[in-house]
Coordinates of C-alpha atoms in Angstrom, one line a residue:
X28 CA -0.2 -0.2 0.0
X29 CA 1.4 3.4 -0.9
X30 CA 1.4 6.5 1.3
X31 CA 2.2 9.9 0.9
X32 CA 3.7 10.9 4.0
X33 CA 3.2 14.9 4.8
X34 CA 4.4 16.3 7.8
X35 CA 2.9 19.7 9.1
X36 CA 4.1 20.7 12.5
X37 CA 6.0 19.6 15.6
X38 CA 4.9 21.1 19.2
X39 CA 7.2 19.6 22.3
X40 CA 8.2 20.8 25.5
X41 CA 10.1 19.6 28.7
X42 CA 12.0 17.9 26.3
X43 CA 16.0 17.8 27.6
X44 CA 16.8 21.3 27.6
X45 CA 13.8 23.0 26.7
X46 CA 11.6 23.9 29.3
X47 CA 7.7 24.2 30.3
X48 CA 6.9 26.3 27.4
X49 CA 5.7 24.8 24.2
X50 CA 8.4 25.1 21.0
X51 CA 6.5 25.0 17.6
X52 CA 8.1 24.2 14.4
X53 CA 6.1 24.5 11.2
X54 CA 7.2 22.2 8.2
X55 CA 5.3 24.0 5.8
X56 CA 6.7 27.8 6.3
X57 CA 9.2 27.1 3.6
X58 CA 11.1 24.3 1.8
X59 CA 14.6 24.8 3.1
X60 CA 15.4 25.3 6.6
X61 CA 18.7 26.3 8.4
X62 CA 19.1 25.1 12.1
X63 CA 21.7 27.0 13.5
X64 CA 23.0 27.6 17.2
X65 CA 26.1 26.9 19.1
X66 CA 26.7 23.1 20.4
X67 CA 24.9 22.1 23.3
X68 CA 22.1 24.8 22.9
X69 CA 19.5 21.8 21.5
X70 CA 19.9 21.9 17.7
X71 CA 19.5 17.8 17.2
X72 CA 16.7 17.6 19.7
X73 CA 14.2 18.4 16.9
X74 CA 15.2 14.8 15.4
X75 CA 15.1 13.0 18.6
X76 CA 11.6 14.7 19.3
X77 CA 10.3 13.3 15.8
X78 CA 11.5 9.6 16.3
X79 CA 10.4 9.8 19.8
X80 CA 6.9 11.1 19.5
X81 CA 6.5 8.6 16.1
X82 CA 8.6 5.7 17.1
X83 CA 9.1 6.0 21.5
X84 CA 12.9 6.6 21.2
X85 CA 15.0 9.3 20.9
X86 CA 17.2 9.4 17.9
X87 CA 20.5 9.1 19.9
X88 CA 21.5 6.3 22.3
X89 CA 20.1 7.7 25.5
X90 CA 17.6 6.6 28.2
X91 CA 14.3 7.5 27.5
X92 CA 13.8 8.9 31.4
X93 CA 16.8 11.0 30.3
X94 CA 14.7 12.8 27.7
X95 CA 13.0 14.7 30.3
X96 CA 13.9 18.1 31.2
X97 CA 16.2 18.0 34.7
X98 CA 15.0 21.3 35.6
X99 CA 11.2 20.4 35.5
X100 CA 11.8 17.0 35.7
X101 CA 7.9 16.4 34.3
X102 CA 5.1 17.3 31.8
X103 CA 7.6 15.6 28.6
X104 CA 5.2 16.2 25.8
X105 CA 5.6 15.9 22.3
X106 CA 2.9 16.8 19.4
X107 CA 3.2 15.8 15.9
X108 CA 0.4 16.8 13.1
X109 CA 0.9 15.4 9.2
X110 CA -1.5 13.8 6.8
X111 CA -1.3 10.6 5.0
X112 CA -2.7 10.8 1.5
X113 CA -4.1 13.6 2.8
X114 CA -6.1 12.5 5.9
X115 CA -4.9 14.3 9.2
X116 CA -3.5 12.5 11.9
X117 CA -2.1 14.0 15.3
X118 CA 0.3 11.7 17.9
X119 CA 0.9 12.9 21.1
X120 CA 3.5 11.2 23.2
X121 CA 4.9 11.9 26.9
X122 CA 6.0 11.2 29.9
X123 CA 5.4 12.1 33.4
X124 CA 2.3 11.4 33.0
X125 CA 2.8 9.2 30.2
X126 CA 1.0 9.8 27.3
X127 CA 0.6 8.0 23.9
X128 CA -2.5 9.1 21.8
X129 CA -3.5 8.8 17.9
X130 CA -6.3 10.9 16.5
X131 CA -7.2 10.7 13.0
X132 CA -9.8 13.8 11.7
X133 CA -9.2 14.8 15.5
X134 CA -10.9 11.9 16.9
X135 CA -8.9 9.7 19.2
X136 CA -8.3 6.1 17.8
X137 CA -9.8 3.3 20.3
X138 CA -6.7 2.3 22.6
X139 CA -8.0 -0.9 23.8
X140 CA -5.1 -2.6 22.4
X141 CA -1.8 -3.1 24.1
X142 CA 0.7 0.0 23.7
X143 CA 2.6 -2.2 21.5
X144 CA -0.1 -3.1 19.4
X145 CA -0.6 0.6 19.3
X146 CA 2.6 1.3 18.1
X147 CA 2.6 -1.1 15.7
X148 CA -0.7 0.0 14.0
X149 CA 0.9 3.5 14.1
X150 CA 4.0 2.0 12.3
X151 CA 2.4 -0.4 9.9
X152 CA -1.1 0.9 9.0
X153 CA -0.8 4.6 9.4
X154 CA 3.0 5.9 8.8
X155 CA 3.8 2.8 6.5
X156 CA 7.3 3.0 7.7
X157 CA 9.6 0.7 10.0
X158 CA 11.7 3.2 12.7
X159 CA 15.4 1.6 10.5
X160 CA 13.7 3.0 7.1
X161 CA 12.4 6.3 8.5
X162 CA 16.1 6.7 9.8
X163 CA 17.6 5.8 6.3
X164 CA 15.3 8.2 4.3
X165 CA 14.1 10.8 6.4
X166 CA 16.9 11.5 8.4
X167 CA 20.8 11.7 7.8
X168 CA 23.1 12.9 10.8
X169 CA 26.5 12.6 12.7
X170 CA 25.2 10.7 15.9
X171 CA 24.1 7.5 15.6
X172 CA 23.1 7.6 12.1
X173 CA 24.5 4.4 10.0
X174 CA 25.0 5.1 6.3
X175 CA 23.2 2.3 4.4
X176 CA 26.4 1.0 3.0
X177 CA 27.8 0.2 6.7
X178 CA 24.6 -1.8 7.5
X179 CA 24.5 -5.6 7.2
X180 CA 22.8 -7.2 4.7
X181 CA 19.8 -8.2 6.8
X182 CA 19.2 -4.1 7.5
X183 CA 19.9 -3.5 3.9
X184 CA 17.3 -5.7 2.7
X185 CA 14.8 -4.7 5.4
X186 CA 14.8 -0.8 4.1
X187 CA 14.8 -2.0 0.5
X188 CA 11.8 -4.1 1.0
X189 CA 9.9 -1.3 2.7
X190 CA 10.8 0.9 0.0
X191 CA 9.6 -1.5 -2.7
X192 CA 6.8 -2.3 -0.8
X193 CA 7.6 -5.9 -0.9
X194 CA 8.0 -6.9 2.5
X195 CA 4.6 -8.4 2.3
X196 CA 6.6 -11.3 0.7
X197 CA 8.7 -11.7 4.0
X198 CA 5.7 -11.6 5.9
X199 CA 4.1 -14.5 3.5
X200 CA 7.7 -16.6 3.8
X201 CA 7.2 -16.3 7.6
X202 CA 3.9 -17.3 7.9
X203 CA 4.7 -20.8 5.0
X204 CA 7.1 -21.2 7.3
X205 CA 5.1 -21.3 10.4
X206 CA 2.4 -23.5 8.6
X207 CA 5.4 -25.8 7.4
X208 CA 6.3 -26.1 10.9
X209 CA 2.8 -27.3 11.6
X210 CA 3.0 -29.5 8.8
X211 CA 6.0 -31.3 9.6
X212 CA 4.4 -32.1 13.3
X213 CA 1.0 -33.2 11.6
X214 CA 3.3 -35.2 9.7
X215 CA 5.5 -36.7 12.8
X216 CA 2.0 -37.3 14.7
X217 CA 0.6 -39.0 11.7
X218 CA 4.0 -41.1 11.2
X219 CA 3.2 -42.1 15.0
X220 CA -0.3 -42.7 14.6
X221 CA 0.4 -45.3 11.8
X222 CA 3.3 -47.3 13.7
X223 CA 1.2 -47.7 16.5
X224 CA -1.8 -48.9 14.2
X225 CA 0.7 -51.2 12.6
X226 CA 1.9 -52.4 15.8
X227 CA -2.1 -53.2 16.9
X228 CA -2.4 -54.9 13.7
X229 CA 0.6 -57.3 14.4
X230 CA -0.5 -57.7 17.9
X231 CA -3.9 -58.9 17.1
X232 CA -2.4 -61.3 14.4
X233 CA -0.3 -62.9 16.6
X234 CA -2.7 -62.9 19.4
X235 CA -4.9 -64.6 17.0
X236 CA -2.9 -67.1 15.7
X237 CA -1.5 -68.2 19.4
X238 CA -5.3 -68.7 20.4
X239 CA -5.9 -70.7 17.4
X240 CA -2.9 -73.0 18.2
X241 CA -3.5 -73.2 21.8
X242 CA -7.3 -73.7 22.2
X243 CA -7.1 -77.4 21.7
X244 CA -4.9 -78.2 24.3
X245 CA -6.7 -75.7 26.6
X246 CA -9.9 -77.3 26.5
X247 CA -8.4 -80.4 26.5
X248 CA -6.9 -80.0 30.0
X249 CA -9.8 -78.0 31.1
X250 CA -11.8 -81.4 30.5
X251 CA -9.4 -83.4 32.4
X252 CA -9.8 -81.1 35.3
X253 CA -13.4 -81.5 34.9
X254 CA -13.2 -85.4 35.1
X255 CA -11.5 -85.2 38.0
X256 CA -13.9 -82.9 39.8
X257 CA -16.9 -85.0 38.6
X258 CA -15.2 -88.1 39.9
X259 CA -14.6 -86.4 43.2
X260 CA -18.6 -85.4 43.6
X261 CA -19.5 -89.3 43.2
X262 CA -17.1 -90.2 45.8
X263 CA -18.7 -87.2 48.0
X264 CA -22.0 -88.8 47.2
X265 CA -21.5 -92.2 47.8
X266 CA -19.7 -90.8 51.5
X267 CA -23.1 -88.8 52.0
X268 CA -25.2 -91.9 51.2
X269 CA -23.4 -94.0 54.0
X270 CA -23.4 -91.2 56.4
X271 CA -27.0 -90.6 55.5
X272 CA -27.6 -94.4 56.4
X273 CA -25.8 -94.4 59.8
X274 CA -27.6 -91.7 60.9
X275 CA -30.8 -93.3 59.9
X276 CA -29.9 -96.4 62.0
X277 CA -28.4 -94.6 64.9
X278 CA -31.7 -92.4 64.9
X279 CA -33.6 -95.6 64.9
X280 CA -31.8 -97.7 67.4
X281 CA -31.5 -94.6 69.8
X282 CA -34.4 -94.1 72.4
X283 CA -33.5 -90.5 73.5
X284 CA -36.2 -91.2 76.6
X285 CA -34.5 -94.4 77.5
X286 CA -31.5 -91.4 78.3
X287 CA -33.4 -89.1 80.0
X288 CA -35.5 -91.9 82.4
X289 CA -31.7 -93.6 83.3
X290 CA -30.8 -89.8 84.0
X291 CA -33.8 -89.2 86.3
X292 CA -33.1 -92.2 88.1
X293 CA -29.6 -91.7 88.9
X294 CA -30.1 -88.7 90.1
X295 CA -33.1 -90.4 92.5
X296 CA -30.7 -92.7 93.9
X297 CA -27.9 -90.0 94.4
X298 CA -30.6 -88.1 96.3
X299 CA -31.9 -91.3 98.5
X300 CA -28.1 -92.2 99.1
X301 CA -28.0 -88.5 100.5
X302 CA -31.2 -89.0 102.7
X303 CA -30.6 -92.3 103.7
X304 CA -26.9 -91.1 104.9
X305 CA -28.7 -88.6 106.9
X306 CA -30.5 -91.1 108.7
X307 CA -28.0 -93.7 109.4
X308 CA -26.2 -90.4 111.5
X309 CA -29.3 -89.5 113.2
X310 CA -29.4 -93.0 114.8
X311 CA -25.7 -93.4 115.2
X312 CA -26.5 -90.1 116.9
X313 CA -29.1 -91.8 119.5
X314 CA -27.0 -95.1 119.8
X315 CA -24.1 -92.4 121.1
X316 CA -26.6 -90.8 123.4
X317 CA -28.0 -93.6 125.4
X318 CA -24.3 -95.2 125.4
X319 CA -22.8 -91.7 127.0
X320 CA -26.0 -90.5 129.6
X321 CA -27.8 -92.3 132.3
X322 CA -30.1 -88.9 132.8
X323 CA -32.4 -87.4 130.9
X324 CA -30.9 -84.1 130.0
X325 CA -34.6 -82.4 129.7
X326 CA -36.3 -83.9 133.2
X327 CA -32.8 -85.3 134.9
X328 CA -34.9 -88.4 135.7
X329 CA -32.4 -91.4 135.6
X330 CA -32.7 -93.6 132.1
X331 CA -33.0 -97.5 132.9
X332 CA -30.6 -100.1 131.5
X333 CA -33.5 -101.3 129.9
X334 CA -34.6 -98.4 128.3
X335 CA -31.5 -97.8 126.6
X336 CA -31.0 -101.5 125.5
X337 CA -34.5 -101.3 124.0
X338 CA -33.6 -97.8 122.3
X339 CA -30.2 -98.9 121.1
X340 CA -31.2 -102.3 119.5
X341 CA -34.0 -100.1 117.6
X342 CA -31.4 -97.6 116.4
X343 CA -29.0 -100.3 115.3
X344 CA -31.5 -102.1 113.4
X345 CA -32.3 -98.8 111.5
X346 CA -28.8 -98.1 111.1
X347 CA -28.2 -101.6 109.4
X348 CA -31.6 -100.9 107.3
X349 CA -30.3 -97.8 106.0
X350 CA -26.9 -98.9 105.1
X351 CA -28.2 -101.7 103.4
X352 CA -30.5 -99.4 101.4
X353 CA -27.5 -96.9 100.8
X354 CA -25.3 -99.8 99.6
X355 CA -28.0 -101.0 97.0
X356 CA -28.4 -97.3 95.9
X357 CA -24.9 -97.3 95.0
X358 CA -24.8 -100.8 93.2
X359 CA -28.1 -99.4 91.2
X360 CA -26.2 -96.0 90.4
X361 CA -23.3 -98.0 89.0
X362 CA -25.5 -100.2 86.5
X363 CA -27.3 -96.6 85.5
X364 CA -24.0 -94.6 85.0
X365 CA -22.4 -97.5 82.7
X366 CA -25.6 -97.6 80.8
X367 CA -25.8 -94.0 80.4
X368 CA -22.3 -93.6 79.2
X369 CA -23.2 -96.1 76.9
X370 CA -25.9 -94.2 75.6
X371 CA -23.2 -91.0 75.7
X372 CA -21.0 -92.9 73.3
X373 CA -23.6 -93.4 70.8
X374 CA -24.7 -89.8 71.1
X375 CA -21.5 -88.9 70.2
X376 CA -20.9 -91.0 67.4
X377 CA -24.3 -89.7 65.8
X378 CA -22.9 -86.0 66.5
X379 CA -19.8 -87.3 64.9
X380 CA -21.8 -89.0 62.0
X381 CA -23.7 -86.1 61.4
X382 CA -20.9 -83.2 61.5
X383 CA -18.8 -85.4 58.9
X384 CA -22.3 -85.6 56.9
X385 CA -22.5 -81.7 57.1
X386 CA -18.9 -81.1 55.6
X387 CA -19.3 -83.8 52.8
X388 CA -22.8 -81.5 51.7
X389 CA -20.2 -78.4 51.9
X390 CA -17.8 -80.4 49.8
X391 CA -20.5 -81.2 47.3
X392 CA -21.8 -77.7 47.2
X393 CA -18.4 -76.5 46.5
X394 CA -17.8 -79.5 43.8
X395 CA -20.7 -78.2 42.0
X396 CA -19.1 -74.6 41.9
X397 CA -16.3 -75.9 40.8
X398 CA -17.4 -77.6 37.9
X399 CA -19.6 -74.9 37.3
X400 CA -16.4 -72.7 37.1
X401 CA -14.2 -75.1 35.0
X402 CA -17.2 -75.0 32.4
X403 CA -17.1 -71.1 32.2
X404 CA -13.5 -71.3 31.7
X405 CA -14.3 -73.8 28.7
X406 CA -16.9 -71.3 27.4
X407 CA -13.9 -68.6 27.7
X408 CA -11.5 -70.2 25.9
X409 CA -14.1 -70.6 22.8
X410 CA -14.8 -67.4 23.2
X411 CA -11.4 -66.5 23.1
X412 CA -10.9 -69.0 20.3
X413 CA -13.6 -67.3 18.6
X414 CA -11.4 -65.0 15.9
X415 CA -14.4 -63.5 14.2
X416 CA -14.3 -60.8 16.7
X417 CA -10.5 -60.7 16.5
X418 CA -10.8 -60.3 12.2
X419 CA -13.4 -57.4 12.5
X420 CA -11.1 -55.9 14.7
X421 CA -8.2 -56.5 12.3
X422 CA -10.6 -55.2 9.4
X423 CA -11.4 -52.0 11.1
X424 CA -7.7 -51.2 12.0
X425 CA -6.5 -51.8 8.5
X426 CA -9.2 -49.5 6.9
X427 CA -7.8 -47.0 9.8
X428 CA -4.1 -47.9 8.6
X429 CA -5.3 -47.1 5.1
X430 CA -7.0 -43.4 5.8
X431 CA -3.7 -42.7 8.0
X432 CA -1.4 -43.5 4.9
X433 CA -3.8 -41.1 2.9
X434 CA -3.8 -38.6 5.0
X435 CA 0.1 -38.7 5.5
X436 CA 0.4 -38.6 2.0
X437 CA -1.9 -35.5 1.8
X438 CA 0.4 -34.1 4.6
X439 CA 3.5 -34.7 2.3
X440 CA 1.8 -33.1 -1.0
X441 CA 1.1 -29.9 1.3
X442 CA 4.5 -29.8 2.2
X443 CA 5.8 -30.1 -1.0
X444 CA 3.6 -27.3 -1.9
X445 CA 4.7 -25.1 0.8
X446 CA 8.2 -26.0 0.1
X447 CA 7.6 -24.4 -3.4
X448 CA 6.2 -21.5 -2.2
X449 CA 9.1 -21.2 0.0
X450 CA 11.3 -21.3 -2.9
X451 CA 9.6 -18.5 -4.5
X452 CA 9.2 -16.5 -0.8
X453 CA 13.1 -16.6 -0.2
X454 CA 15.1 -13.8 -0.8
X455 CA 16.6 -15.3 -4.1
X456 CA 12.7 -15.9 -5.3
X457 CA 10.5 -13.8 -6.7
X458 CA 12.0 -10.7 -4.4
X459 CA 15.1 -11.1 -6.4
X460 CA 13.1 -10.6 -9.4
X461 CA 11.4 -7.7 -8.1
X462 CA 14.3 -5.9 -7.0
X463 CA 16.5 -6.8 -10.0
X464 CA 13.9 -5.0 -12.0
X465 CA 14.5 -1.8 -10.1
X466 CA 18.2 -2.3 -9.9
X467 CA 18.8 -0.3 -13.1
X468 CA 16.3 2.6 -11.8
X469 CA 18.2 2.5 -8.3
X470 CA 21.7 2.5 -10.1
X471 CA 20.3 5.6 -12.5
X472 CA 19.0 7.6 -9.6
X473 CA 22.4 7.0 -7.7
X474 CA 24.4 8.1 -10.8
X475 CA 22.4 11.1 -10.9
X476 CA 23.0 12.1 -7.5
X477 CA 26.9 11.3 -7.8
X478 CA 26.8 13.7 -10.8
X479 CA 25.5 16.6 -9.2
X480 CA 27.9 15.8 -6.2
X481 CA 30.3 16.5 -9.0
X482 CA 32.0 13.1 -7.8
X483 CA 33.3 11.4 -11.0
X484 CA 33.1 7.8 -10.1
X485 CA 30.9 5.2 -10.9
X486 CA 28.8 3.9 -8.0
X487 CA 26.2 1.0 -8.1
X488 CA 24.9 -1.6 -6.4
X489 CA 23.6 -5.5 -7.3
X490 CA 20.9 -7.3 -6.6
X491 CA 21.8 -7.9 -2.9
X492 CA 22.9 -4.2 -2.5
X493 CA 26.6 -4.8 -2.5
X494 CA 28.3 -1.6 -3.5
X495 CA 30.4 -1.7 -6.6
X496 CA 32.6 1.5 -6.8
X497 CA 34.9 2.1 -9.9
X498 CA 37.5 4.6 -10.4
X499 CA 38.2 4.0 -14.3
X500 CA 38.5 0.2 -14.1
X501 CA 39.6 0.0 -10.6
X502 CA 37.1 -1.2 -8.2
X503 CA 37.8 0.7 -4.7
X504 CA 35.9 -0.7 -1.3
X505 CA 33.7 2.0 0.2
X506 CA 35.8 1.8 3.5
X507 CA 38.7 2.8 1.2
X508 CA 37.7 6.0 0.2
X509 CA 38.0 9.4 2.0
X510 CA 35.7 10.5 4.5
X511 CA 34.5 13.4 2.5
X512 CA 34.1 10.8 -0.4
X513 CA 31.7 8.5 1.7
X514 CA 29.9 11.1 2.9
X515 CA 29.2 12.1 -0.7
X516 CA 28.6 8.4 -1.7
X517 CA 26.0 8.1 1.4
X518 CA 24.0 11.1 0.2
X519 CA 23.9 10.0 -3.2
X520 CA 22.8 6.6 -1.6
X521 CA 20.2 8.7 0.5
X522 CA 18.8 10.7 -2.0
X523 CA 18.7 7.6 -4.7
X524 CA 16.6 6.0 -1.9
X525 CA 14.0 8.6 -1.1
X526 CA 13.7 8.8 -5.4
X527 CA 13.2 4.9 -5.4
X528 CA 10.3 5.8 -3.1
X529 CA 8.7 7.6 -5.1
X530 CA 9.2 6.1 -8.1
X531 CA 7.5 2.6 -6.0
X532 CA 5.2 5.0 -5.0
X533 CA 5.7 3.1 -1.3
X534 CA 6.2 5.8 1.3
X535 CA 6.8 9.5 0.4
X536 CA 7.2 12.1 2.6
X537 CA 8.0 15.7 2.5
X538 CA 10.9 15.8 5.3
X539 CA 14.2 15.7 5.2
X540 CA 16.6 16.5 8.0
X541 CA 20.5 16.7 7.9
X542 CA 22.4 17.1 10.9
X543 CA 25.6 18.2 10.7
X544 CA 26.8 16.2 7.7
X545 CA 28.2 19.4 5.8
X546 CA 30.2 20.4 8.5
X547 CA 33.2 18.5 8.5
X548 CA 33.4 16.0 5.7
X549 CA 32.4 18.4 2.9
X550 CA 34.9 20.8 1.2
X551 CA 33.4 24.1 -0.4
X552 CA 33.0 22.4 -3.9
X553 CA 31.0 19.5 -1.8
X554 CA 28.8 22.1 0.1
X555 CA 27.9 24.0 -3.7
X556 CA 27.0 20.5 -5.2
X557 CA 24.6 19.4 -1.6
X558 CA 23.0 22.8 -1.8
X559 CA 22.4 22.3 -5.6
X560 CA 20.8 18.5 -4.7
X561 CA 18.9 20.9 -1.8
X562 CA 17.5 23.1 -4.2
X563 CA 16.0 20.1 -6.4
X564 CA 14.6 18.2 -3.6
X565 CA 13.0 21.4 -2.3
X566 CA 11.7 22.6 -5.4
X567 CA 9.6 18.9 -5.5
X568 CA 7.8 20.0 -2.4
X569 CA 10.4 18.3 0.3
X570 CA 10.9 20.5 3.3
X571 CA 14.7 20.3 3.8
X572 CA 16.3 20.9 7.3
X573 CA 19.9 21.2 7.4
X574 CA 21.4 21.4 11.3
X575 CA 24.7 23.3 10.9
X576 CA 27.5 25.5 12.5
X577 CA 28.8 27.1 9.3
X578 CA 27.6 30.7 9.1
X579 CA 28.5 31.1 5.6
X580 CA 25.5 28.9 4.8
X581 CA 23.2 31.2 6.2
X582 CA 22.2 33.0 2.8
X583 CA 21.5 29.6 1.3
X584 CA 18.2 28.8 2.9
X585 CA 15.2 30.3 2.7
X586 CA 14.0 29.8 6.4
X587 CA 15.9 29.6 9.4
X588 CA 15.5 28.3 13.2
X589 CA 17.9 29.9 15.6
X590 CA 18.4 28.4 19.0
X591 CA 20.2 29.9 21.9
X592 CA 20.1 29.2 25.4
X593 CA 18.2 31.4 27.9
X594 CA 19.4 30.5 31.1
X595 CA 19.1 26.7 32.0
X596 CA 16.5 26.3 28.9
X597 CA 16.7 26.2 25.0
X598 CA 14.8 28.9 23.0
X599 CA 14.0 28.2 19.4
X600 CA 12.7 31.0 16.7
X601 CA 11.7 30.1 13.7
X602 CA 12.0 32.9 10.6

């Protein structure tokens, strides 16, 4: 996109040596302006103001906060007014407080973007010129200016691409490289996916073959195990039948009432024996009483021998009677205890057989479960052996693999296409063709200004913008020339690049600032030649501002800016 950039006014305050009173420069007042003043009064500040307001940096290598006037230490503000294709713009930038505003038709452009994005919009969308190109085509200074011929190849190419409006090819090339990076990653991912699918196919094939080969053996072993379990089942059923018969027999032969009756009898016998023992004791006590007492303990009367003998005989009879009863009870108890013991043994045996029967039944249940488990395992083996499912999966995976290979093929085609585009967009491609078309025009413009500067040498550049300087037939390197000659070569290159921008209609500006370039390296003839160029350039509508200490140049300019120092602050007067 072509831009015609027309600067109108520059206003600034609290910038370096300038104070709080706003200083204004009107670029429309005359087409060639001399800026004069003593060293340190603030002549080059004009250049720093312009680069600061447009690009956020000073022209010289100073820190941004050092641009603020040291006395006031606040309120730095620079405003520049210009037109782009006749549309009015105003840019305001400052510090303490920080300000960065862009106005179009006196309306503030939306500031929702970041400062960096706002700056890029100013450079790319509005001005259409990077700081590097601005410094090569609008400003030629003695401070931090790097002549085109002393730049590295990369910076040279950036400037030329902007001048010829072909930087879009570099942007396209960068986008193409980014797309290539994505495609290469996609290709790598696709290769990994293909390898995974191939591994899955190989695994299923191996698994299927192994399954088919081992199925019969597995089923055979499973059947043998099932046969053993079934044999155990038969043995358990036989054992259960036998135990059940024993229990039935025990149940028929055993009378529960007999055990209870004998137990009760035994208990009664024991109780009788206790009672009989008490009676024996009681009668023995009677015998002992009559044997040891002659008088009644109650009435104290004498007890006759006849009464004693009668009562003792009766008591002895009772003792014998109860003693015999105790003996008989003990004998009967022994018989009953034996019978009870026999019945207890029969009961324990019944319990034991019952427990064995219960255990056998539990084992039978477990046996049934084990048989079912073995049968289920057989079904599982058969299902695994059924390769239909595996073959179906194999078919799906093969289809997936074919699709992945097709996708990989498409990615490779895209990579080939982007490789071809890369060949076209790289520096040796279409850009080189376009630059080659403009090289003759550019060399013609260089030679034009070499003639105006009365420097009788051949100065051309090749498609890579390497300089070819010839004196007669001899090639003279740029750095081998004197400072005055190099200054003329730099001027010829500067003006040729400005004219090239006009020819290409990329970025054309009405401003050219030259800072002290005529003060050191140009002799009297060189200055005269330089002024011829100034007159020609200013006659075409460009405002040329020359910053110089040389007083003999005052009468050569239509306008003048005089800078003086009043106290601690610089003062600018435009006439």
